[in-house]
Amino acid sequence: MRREDGRDGGDGEVEAVLDELYALPPSDFVARREERAAAARTEGRADDARRLHAARRPTLAAWAANLLRRSRPDEARQFLELGRALREAHATLDPSALKELSAQRRRIVSELSRQTAGLAREAGHPLSDAVRRDVETTLRAVLADPEAAALWDSGRTESALTPPSGFAATAESPAREAPRTPSAPAQQRDEPAERRAERQRRLDRAREAAREAEERLHDRRTEHEDAGASLERARERHREAGRRVSALEEQLREAQREFERAERKRQEAGAREGAASEALARAGREAREAVREAERAAKGAR
């Protein structure tokens, strides 16, 4: 609701809607997002509407990772604690602890990946092999990178996360650090302001182009995962149809065998009926002949 002072509603309502959106399958995300954003605009909550509209549809792998986070809270908490322990072991270079935790990491990532695939399948969205690999990559990133861990813990992962090449000793992963500009020589520090401004504009354009390229990559990855999920559903329907066809074919073969058995019995019964008819006719002829013979005998006796 819009406050009496005209300001937008508190963050709590938007956070609740965002939680709702990221709990939806990717195929339902955009329609529900636009519906919620339109409702916020109608209620005069322009800032809330803009924030909701900016929410990005998750890839299938990201949705599955979010599903795991919501559906297995106890395992998720233990997984996050394992990540903190692993990063600490890397920071302190404790070989024995690192070896033990790394083995535990492999087992847990494999098990959570299996659970994620099961949860997604139960939700009607089976994961292809490629999507399952993205889920495992995301889980490894959660262990290695505190930023990835915080994002996954929020339940709003948008795309597959990539672990850094090595664990970071600081709060930020090396893979996520902003590029560092080396100290400029004295002559560069003294360059004209116009040249510095032009270089900054080129840098800004490059960053914008990189951002747009990342958006396109996200969209293409989403489309690819949707296509993969559709293919997996089509394969499952094909397998199910094949099983039904096989069952019907077996029923048909059994019906054919039953028909052939019934036909043999019909023929046997027909043969018996024919034989019985001949025997009946013969007995009738014999009975009539016996009657005539009896009548002739009676006349002779008189």
CSV table of C-alpha atoms in Angstrom, one decimal:
chain,number,residue,atom,x,y,z
A,1,MET,CA,0.0,0.0,0.0
A,2,ARG,CA,1.1,3.6,-0.7
A,3,ARG,CA,2.0,5.5,2.5
A,4,GLU,CA,0.1,8.6,3.5
A,5,ASP,CA,3.2,10.7,2.9
A,6,GLY,CA,3.3,9.6,-0.7
A,7,ARG,CA,6.4,7.5,-0.5
A,8,ASP,CA,6.6,3.9,-1.8
A,9,GLY,CA,6.0,1.0,0.5
A,10,GLY,CA,8.8,-0.6,2.6
A,11,ASP,CA,11.3,-3.0,1.3
A,12,GLY,CA,9.6,-5.9,3.0
A,13,GLU,CA,6.8,-6.1,0.4
A,14,VAL,CA,9.2,-6.0,-2.5
A,15,GLU,CA,11.5,-8.6,-0.9
A,16,ALA,CA,8.5,-10.9,-0.4
A,17,VAL,CA,7.5,-10.5,-4.1
A,18,LEU,CA,11.1,-11.2,-5.2
A,19,ASP,CA,11.2,-14.3,-3.1
A,20,GLU,CA,7.9,-15.4,-4.8
A,21,LEU,CA,9.3,-14.7,-8.2
A,22,TYR,CA,12.6,-16.7,-7.8
A,23,ALA,CA,10.6,-19.6,-6.4
A,24,LEU,CA,8.7,-19.9,-9.7
A,25,PRO,CA,9.9,-22.0,-12.6
A,26,PRO,CA,11.7,-19.9,-15.2
A,27,SER,CA,8.9,-20.2,-17.7
A,28,ASP,CA,6.5,-18.5,-15.3
A,29,PHE,CA,8.9,-15.8,-14.1
A,30,VAL,CA,8.4,-13.0,-16.7
A,31,ALA,CA,4.6,-13.0,-16.7
A,32,ARG,CA,4.4,-13.0,-12.9
A,33,ARG,CA,7.1,-10.3,-12.7
A,34,GLU,CA,5.2,-8.0,-15.1
A,35,GLU,CA,2.0,-8.7,-13.2
A,36,ARG,CA,3.5,-7.7,-9.9
A,37,ALA,CA,5.3,-4.7,-11.3
A,38,ALA,CA,2.1,-3.5,-12.9
A,39,ALA,CA,0.3,-3.8,-9.6
A,40,ALA,CA,2.9,-1.8,-7.9
A,41,ARG,CA,2.6,1.0,-10.5
A,42,THR,CA,-1.1,1.0,-10.1
A,43,GLU,CA,-0.7,1.4,-6.4
A,44,GLY,CA,1.6,4.3,-7.0
A,45,ARG,CA,4.8,2.5,-5.9
A,46,ALA,CA,7.0,3.5,-8.8
A,47,ASP,CA,10.3,2.6,-7.1
A,48,ASP,CA,9.0,-0.8,-6.2
A,49,ALA,CA,7.7,-1.3,-9.7
A,50,ARG,CA,11.1,-0.4,-11.2
A,51,ARG,CA,12.9,-2.7,-8.9
A,52,LEU,CA,10.6,-5.6,-9.7
A,53,HIS,CA,10.9,-5.0,-13.4
A,54,ALA,CA,14.7,-5.1,-13.1
A,55,ALA,CA,14.6,-8.6,-11.7
A,56,ARG,CA,16.2,-11.0,-14.1
A,57,ARG,CA,14.7,-14.3,-15.0
A,58,PRO,CA,16.9,-17.2,-13.7
A,59,THR,CA,18.3,-19.8,-15.9
A,60,LEU,CA,17.1,-23.4,-15.3
A,61,ALA,CA,20.3,-24.2,-13.5
A,62,ALA,CA,20.0,-21.2,-11.3
A,63,TRP,CA,16.3,-21.9,-10.6
A,64,ALA,CA,17.3,-25.5,-9.6
A,65,ALA,CA,20.0,-24.2,-7.3
A,66,ASN,CA,17.5,-21.8,-5.7
A,67,LEU,CA,15.0,-24.7,-5.3
A,68,LEU,CA,17.7,-26.7,-3.5
A,69,ARG,CA,18.4,-23.8,-1.1
A,70,ARG,CA,14.7,-23.4,-0.2
A,71,SER,CA,13.8,-27.1,-0.1
A,72,ARG,CA,16.8,-28.3,1.9
A,73,PRO,CA,17.5,-25.6,4.5
A,74,ASP,CA,19.5,-27.9,6.9
A,75,GLU,CA,21.7,-29.3,4.2
A,76,ALA,CA,22.2,-25.7,2.8
A,77,ARG,CA,23.3,-24.4,6.2
A,78,GLN,CA,25.8,-27.2,6.5
A,79,PHE,CA,27.0,-26.6,3.0
A,80,LEU,CA,27.6,-22.9,3.6
A,81,GLU,CA,29.5,-23.8,6.8
A,82,LEU,CA,31.7,-26.2,4.8
A,83,GLY,CA,32.4,-23.4,2.4
A,84,ARG,CA,33.5,-21.1,5.2
A,85,ALA,CA,35.8,-23.8,6.6
A,86,LEU,CA,37.3,-24.5,3.2
A,87,ARG,CA,38.0,-20.9,2.5
A,88,GLU,CA,39.6,-20.6,6.0
A,89,ALA,CA,41.7,-23.7,5.3
A,90,HIS,CA,42.9,-22.2,2.1
A,91,ALA,CA,43.7,-18.9,3.8
A,92,THR,CA,45.7,-20.5,6.6
A,93,LEU,CA,47.2,-23.1,4.2
A,94,ASP,CA,46.4,-26.0,6.6
A,95,PRO,CA,47.2,-29.0,4.4
A,96,SER,CA,45.6,-31.7,6.6
A,97,ALA,CA,42.3,-29.7,7.0
A,98,LEU,CA,42.3,-28.8,3.4
A,99,LYS,CA,42.7,-32.4,2.2
A,100,GLU,CA,39.9,-33.6,4.5
A,101,LEU,CA,37.5,-30.8,3.6
A,102,SER,CA,38.2,-31.1,-0.1
A,103,ALA,CA,37.2,-34.8,0.0
A,104,GLN,CA,34.1,-33.8,1.9
A,105,ARG,CA,33.4,-31.1,-0.7
A,106,ARG,CA,33.4,-33.6,-3.6
A,107,ARG,CA,31.0,-35.9,-1.8
A,108,ILE,CA,28.6,-33.2,-0.8
A,109,VAL,CA,28.6,-31.5,-4.2
A,110,SER,CA,27.8,-34.8,-5.9
A,111,GLU,CA,25.0,-35.6,-3.4
A,112,LEU,CA,23.5,-32.1,-3.5
A,113,SER,CA,23.6,-32.2,-7.3
A,114,ARG,CA,21.7,-35.5,-7.2
A,115,GLN,CA,19.1,-34.1,-4.8
A,116,THR,CA,18.7,-31.0,-7.0
A,117,ALA,CA,18.0,-33.1,-10.0
A,118,GLY,CA,15.4,-35.0,-8.0
A,119,LEU,CA,13.7,-31.9,-6.8
A,120,ALA,CA,13.6,-30.4,-10.3
A,121,ARG,CA,12.2,-33.6,-11.7
A,122,GLU,CA,9.5,-33.7,-9.0
A,123,ALA,CA,8.6,-30.1,-9.9
A,124,GLY,CA,8.1,-31.1,-13.5
A,125,HIS,CA,11.3,-29.7,-14.9
A,126,PRO,CA,13.9,-32.5,-15.4
A,127,LEU,CA,17.5,-31.3,-15.8
A,128,SER,CA,19.6,-32.2,-18.8
A,129,ASP,CA,23.2,-33.3,-18.3
A,130,ALA,CA,24.4,-29.9,-19.3
A,131,VAL,CA,22.2,-28.1,-16.8
A,132,ARG,CA,23.3,-30.6,-14.1
A,133,ARG,CA,26.9,-29.7,-14.8
A,134,ASP,CA,26.0,-26.0,-14.4
A,135,VAL,CA,24.4,-26.8,-11.0
A,136,GLU,CA,27.5,-28.6,-9.9
A,137,THR,CA,29.6,-25.6,-11.0
A,138,THR,CA,27.4,-23.3,-9.1
A,139,LEU,CA,27.7,-25.4,-5.9
A,140,ARG,CA,31.5,-25.4,-6.2
A,141,ALA,CA,31.4,-21.6,-6.6
A,142,VAL,CA,29.3,-21.3,-3.4
A,143,LEU,CA,32.0,-23.2,-1.6
A,144,ALA,CA,34.9,-21.1,-3.1
A,145,ASP,CA,33.5,-17.6,-3.2
A,146,PRO,CA,31.8,-15.7,-0.3
A,147,GLU,CA,29.9,-13.5,-2.8
A,148,ALA,CA,28.5,-16.6,-4.6
A,149,ALA,CA,27.6,-18.1,-1.2
A,150,ALA,CA,25.7,-15.0,-0.2
A,151,LEU,CA,23.9,-14.8,-3.5
A,152,TRP,CA,22.9,-18.5,-3.3
A,153,ASP,CA,21.9,-18.1,0.3
A,154,SER,CA,19.5,-15.4,-0.7
A,155,GLY,CA,17.7,-17.8,-3.0
A,156,ARG,CA,17.8,-15.4,-5.9
A,157,THR,CA,20.6,-16.8,-8.1
A,158,GLU,CA,20.0,-15.7,-11.7
A,159,SER,CA,22.5,-17.7,-13.7
A,160,ALA,CA,25.1,-20.4,-13.2
A,161,LEU,CA,28.0,-19.3,-10.9
A,162,THR,CA,31.6,-20.0,-11.8
A,163,PRO,CA,34.1,-20.7,-9.1
A,164,PRO,CA,37.4,-18.8,-9.1
A,165,SER,CA,40.6,-20.6,-10.1
A,166,GLY,CA,41.7,-20.6,-6.5
A,167,PHE,CA,40.3,-19.7,-3.1
A,168,ALA,CA,40.7,-16.1,-2.1
A,169,ALA,CA,42.3,-15.1,1.2
A,170,THR,CA,40.1,-12.0,1.4
A,171,ALA,CA,36.4,-11.5,1.4
A,172,GLU,CA,36.4,-11.1,-2.4
A,173,SER,CA,37.2,-13.7,-4.9
A,174,PRO,CA,40.0,-12.9,-7.4
A,175,ALA,CA,37.6,-13.8,-10.2
A,176,ARG,CA,35.3,-11.0,-9.1
A,177,GLU,CA,37.8,-8.3,-8.4
A,178,ALA,CA,37.6,-5.2,-10.5
A,179,PRO,CA,40.6,-4.7,-12.8
A,180,ARG,CA,43.4,-2.8,-11.1
A,181,THR,CA,44.9,0.1,-13.0
A,182,PRO,CA,48.7,0.2,-12.5
A,183,SER,CA,50.2,3.5,-11.3
A,184,ALA,CA,50.4,5.8,-14.3
A,185,PRO,CA,53.8,7.2,-15.2
A,186,ALA,CA,54.3,10.9,-14.5
A,187,GLN,CA,53.8,11.8,-18.2
A,188,GLN,CA,50.4,10.1,-18.2
A,189,ARG,CA,49.4,11.9,-15.0
A,190,ASP,CA,50.3,15.1,-16.8
A,191,GLU,CA,48.3,14.3,-19.9
A,192,PRO,CA,45.7,16.8,-21.0
A,193,ALA,CA,42.3,16.6,-19.4
A,194,GLU,CA,40.6,16.2,-22.8
A,195,ARG,CA,42.7,13.0,-23.5
A,196,ARG,CA,41.9,11.6,-20.0
A,197,ALA,CA,38.2,12.3,-20.6
A,198,GLU,CA,38.3,10.6,-24.0
A,199,ARG,CA,40.0,7.5,-22.5
A,200,GLN,CA,37.4,7.5,-19.7
A,201,ARG,CA,34.6,7.6,-22.3
A,202,ARG,CA,36.1,4.7,-24.2
A,203,LEU,CA,36.4,2.8,-21.0
A,204,ASP,CA,32.7,3.6,-20.2
A,205,ARG,CA,31.6,2.4,-23.6
A,206,ALA,CA,33.7,-0.8,-23.3
A,207,ARG,CA,32.1,-1.5,-19.9
A,208,GLU,CA,28.6,-0.8,-21.3
A,209,ALA,CA,29.3,-3.1,-24.2
A,210,ALA,CA,30.5,-5.8,-21.8
A,211,ARG,CA,27.4,-5.4,-19.7
A,212,GLU,CA,25.2,-5.7,-22.8
A,213,ALA,CA,27.2,-8.8,-23.9
A,214,GLU,CA,26.7,-10.4,-20.5
A,215,GLU,CA,22.9,-9.7,-20.8
A,216,ARG,CA,22.8,-11.3,-24.2
A,217,LEU,CA,24.8,-14.3,-22.9
A,218,HIS,CA,22.4,-14.6,-20.0
A,219,ASP,CA,19.4,-14.5,-22.4
A,220,ARG,CA,21.0,-17.1,-24.8
A,221,ARG,CA,21.9,-19.3,-21.9
A,222,THR,CA,18.3,-19.1,-20.7
A,223,GLU,CA,17.0,-19.9,-24.2
A,224,HIS,CA,19.4,-22.8,-24.5
A,225,GLU,CA,18.4,-24.2,-21.1
A,226,ASP,CA,14.7,-23.9,-22.0
A,227,ALA,CA,15.3,-25.7,-25.3
A,228,GLY,CA,17.3,-28.4,-23.4
A,229,ALA,CA,14.5,-28.8,-20.9
A,230,SER,CA,11.9,-29.0,-23.7
A,231,LEU,CA,14.0,-31.6,-25.3
A,232,GLU,CA,14.3,-33.6,-22.1
A,233,ARG,CA,10.5,-33.5,-21.6
A,234,ALA,CA,10.0,-34.5,-25.2
A,235,ARG,CA,12.4,-37.4,-24.7
A,236,GLU,CA,10.5,-38.5,-21.6
A,237,ARG,CA,7.2,-38.3,-23.4
A,238,HIS,CA,8.7,-40.3,-26.3
A,239,ARG,CA,10.0,-42.9,-23.8
A,240,GLU,CA,6.6,-43.1,-22.1
A,241,ALA,CA,4.8,-43.4,-25.4
A,242,GLY,CA,7.3,-46.2,-26.4
A,243,ARG,CA,6.5,-48.0,-23.2
A,244,ARG,CA,2.8,-47.7,-23.8
A,245,VAL,CA,3.2,-48.9,-27.4
A,246,SER,CA,5.2,-51.9,-26.2
A,247,ALA,CA,2.5,-52.7,-23.6
A,248,LEU,CA,-0.2,-52.4,-26.3
A,249,GLU,CA,1.7,-54.5,-28.7
A,250,GLU,CA,2.1,-57.2,-26.0
A,251,GLN,CA,-1.7,-56.9,-25.3
A,252,LEU,CA,-2.3,-57.3,-29.0
A,253,ARG,CA,0.0,-60.3,-29.3
A,254,GLU,CA,-1.8,-61.9,-26.2
A,255,ALA,CA,-5.2,-61.1,-27.7
A,256,GLN,CA,-4.0,-62.7,-31.0
A,257,ARG,CA,-2.9,-65.8,-29.2
A,258,GLU,CA,-6.2,-66.0,-27.3
A,259,PHE,CA,-8.1,-65.6,-30.6
A,260,GLU,CA,-6.1,-68.4,-32.1
A,261,ARG,CA,-6.8,-70.7,-29.1
A,262,ALA,CA,-10.5,-69.8,-29.2
A,263,GLU,CA,-10.5,-70.5,-33.0
A,264,ARG,CA,-8.9,-74.0,-32.4
A,265,LYS,CA,-11.5,-74.7,-29.7
A,266,ARG,CA,-14.3,-73.5,-32.0
A,267,GLN,CA,-13.0,-75.8,-34.8
A,268,GLU,CA,-12.7,-78.7,-32.4
A,269,ALA,CA,-16.2,-78.0,-31.0
A,270,GLY,CA,-17.5,-77.8,-34.6
A,271,ALA,CA,-15.9,-81.1,-35.4
A,272,ARG,CA,-17.4,-82.7,-32.3
A,273,GLU,CA,-20.8,-81.2,-33.1
A,274,GLY,CA,-20.6,-82.5,-36.7
A,275,ALA,CA,-19.6,-86.0,-35.5
A,276,ALA,CA,-22.5,-85.9,-32.9
A,277,SER,CA,-24.9,-84.8,-35.7
A,278,GLU,CA,-23.8,-87.7,-37.9
A,279,ALA,CA,-24.1,-90.1,-34.9
A,280,LEU,CA,-27.6,-88.7,-34.1
A,281,ALA,CA,-28.7,-89.1,-37.7
A,282,ARG,CA,-27.4,-92.6,-37.8
A,283,ALA,CA,-29.1,-93.5,-34.5
A,284,GLY,CA,-32.3,-92.0,-35.9
A,285,ARG,CA,-32.0,-94.2,-39.1
A,286,GLU,CA,-31.3,-97.2,-37.0
A,287,ALA,CA,-34.3,-96.5,-34.7
A,288,ARG,CA,-36.6,-96.1,-37.6
A,289,GLU,CA,-35.3,-99.3,-39.2
A,290,ALA,CA,-35.8,-101.1,-35.9
A,291,VAL,CA,-39.4,-99.8,-35.7
A,292,ARG,CA,-40.1,-101.1,-39.2
A,293,GLU,CA,-38.5,-104.4,-38.4
A,294,ALA,CA,-40.7,-104.7,-35.3
A,295,GLU,CA,-43.8,-103.9,-37.3
A,296,ARG,CA,-42.9,-106.6,-39.9
A,297,ALA,CA,-42.3,-109.1,-37.2
A,298,ALA,CA,-45.6,-108.3,-35.6
A,299,LYS,CA,-47.5,-108.8,-38.9
A,300,GLY,CA,-45.8,-112.2,-39.4
A,301,ALA,CA,-46.8,-113.3,-36.0
A,302,ARG,CA,-50.5,-112.8,-36.8
